[in-house]
């Protein structure tokens, strides 16, 4: 299975793909594996990660966008 260029773990997002998430996706950001990625885009070179424990008014975590080198790989 090939991994999508952009993927989100939020079911409300148009980039949500349950099949890919179920198979397992790992993210290397600037050469280090990240476990807390909520959305990524390989071609644009960014990831979204939660900003601490803060939540928005809907109870969802507030995220920040980090730019750098992004590589997605399938997890076993």
C-alpha positions as a printed NumPy array, in Angstrom:
array([[  0.   ,   0.   ,   0.   ],
       [  1.352,   3.436,  -0.883],
       [  1.048,   6.147,   1.724],
       [ -0.859,   9.347,   0.913],
       [  1.004,  12.64 ,   0.461],
       [ -1.233,  14.245,   3.086],
       [ -2.982,  12.489,   5.972],
       [ -4.943,  13.578,   9.045],
       [ -6.183,  11.574,  12.031],
       [ -9.23 ,  13.871,  12.456],
       [-12.358,  12.198,  10.981],
       [-13.799,  15.628,  10.045],
       [-10.839,  16.398,   7.772],
       [-11.031,  15.769,   4.017],
       [ -7.56 ,  14.169,   4.327],
       [ -8.728,  11.501,   6.807],
       [ -8.039,   7.946,   5.575],
       [ -9.059,   5.228,   8.043],
       [ -7.509,   2.455,   5.944],
       [ -4.063,   4.071,   5.954],
       [ -4.243,   4.87 ,   9.674],
       [ -5.28 ,   1.303,  10.501],
       [ -2.338,  -0.096,   8.539],
       [  0.02 ,   2.143,  10.534],
       [  1.97 ,   5.201,   9.438],
       [  5.24 ,   6.387,  10.915],
       [  6.601,   9.916,  10.456],
       [ 10.228,  11.012,  10.322],
       [ 10.482,  14.766,  10.87 ],
       [ 13.948,  16.236,  10.29 ],
       [ 15.423,  12.751,  10.675],
       [ 13.698,  11.87 ,  13.98 ],
       [ 10.611,   9.713,  14.445],
       [  7.618,  11.588,  15.885],
       [  4.77 ,   9.842,  17.693],
       [  2.518,  12.886,  18.279],
       [  1.738,  13.927,  14.679],
       [ -1.948,  14.679,  14.034],
       [ -1.571,  15.69 ,  10.364],
       [  1.254,  15.771,   7.83 ],
       [  2.028,  16.812,   4.257],
       [  5.149,  15.38 ,   2.629],
       [  5.169,  17.573,  -0.516],
       [  4.743,  20.85 ,   1.412],
       [  7.082,  19.761,   4.24 ],
       [  5.035,  20.284,   7.41 ],
       [  3.428,  18.431,  10.306],
       [  0.796,  19.434,  12.868],
       [  1.36 ,  18.494,  16.504],
       [ -0.612,  19.295,  19.682],
       [  0.489,  22.443,  21.52 ],
       [  0.754,  21.091,  25.05 ],
       [ -2.485,  20.209,  26.841],
       [ -4.48 ,  23.22 ,  25.631],
       [ -7.855,  22.567,  23.995],
       [-10.075,  24.692,  21.772],
       [-13.698,  25.475,  22.624],
       [-14.834,  22.179,  21.082],
       [-12.49 ,  20.111,  23.264],
       [-10.058,  19.346,  20.442],
       [ -6.301,  19.844,  21.008],
       [ -4.821,  23.07 ,  19.681],
       [ -2.158,  22.235,  17.108],
       [  0.867,  24.039,  15.745],
       [  2.441,  23.612,  12.317],
       [  6.129,  22.73 ,  12.172],
       [  8.023,  23.013,   8.879],
       [ 10.889,  20.761,   7.89 ],
       [ 11.721,  17.525,   6.1  ],
       [  8.857,  15.025,   6.345],
       [  9.059,  11.334,   5.437],
       [  6.183,   8.886,   5.894],
       [  6.788,   5.148,   6.194],
       [  4.551,   2.134,   6.827],
       [  4.74 ,   0.72 ,  10.339],
       [  4.847,  -3.065,  10.737]])
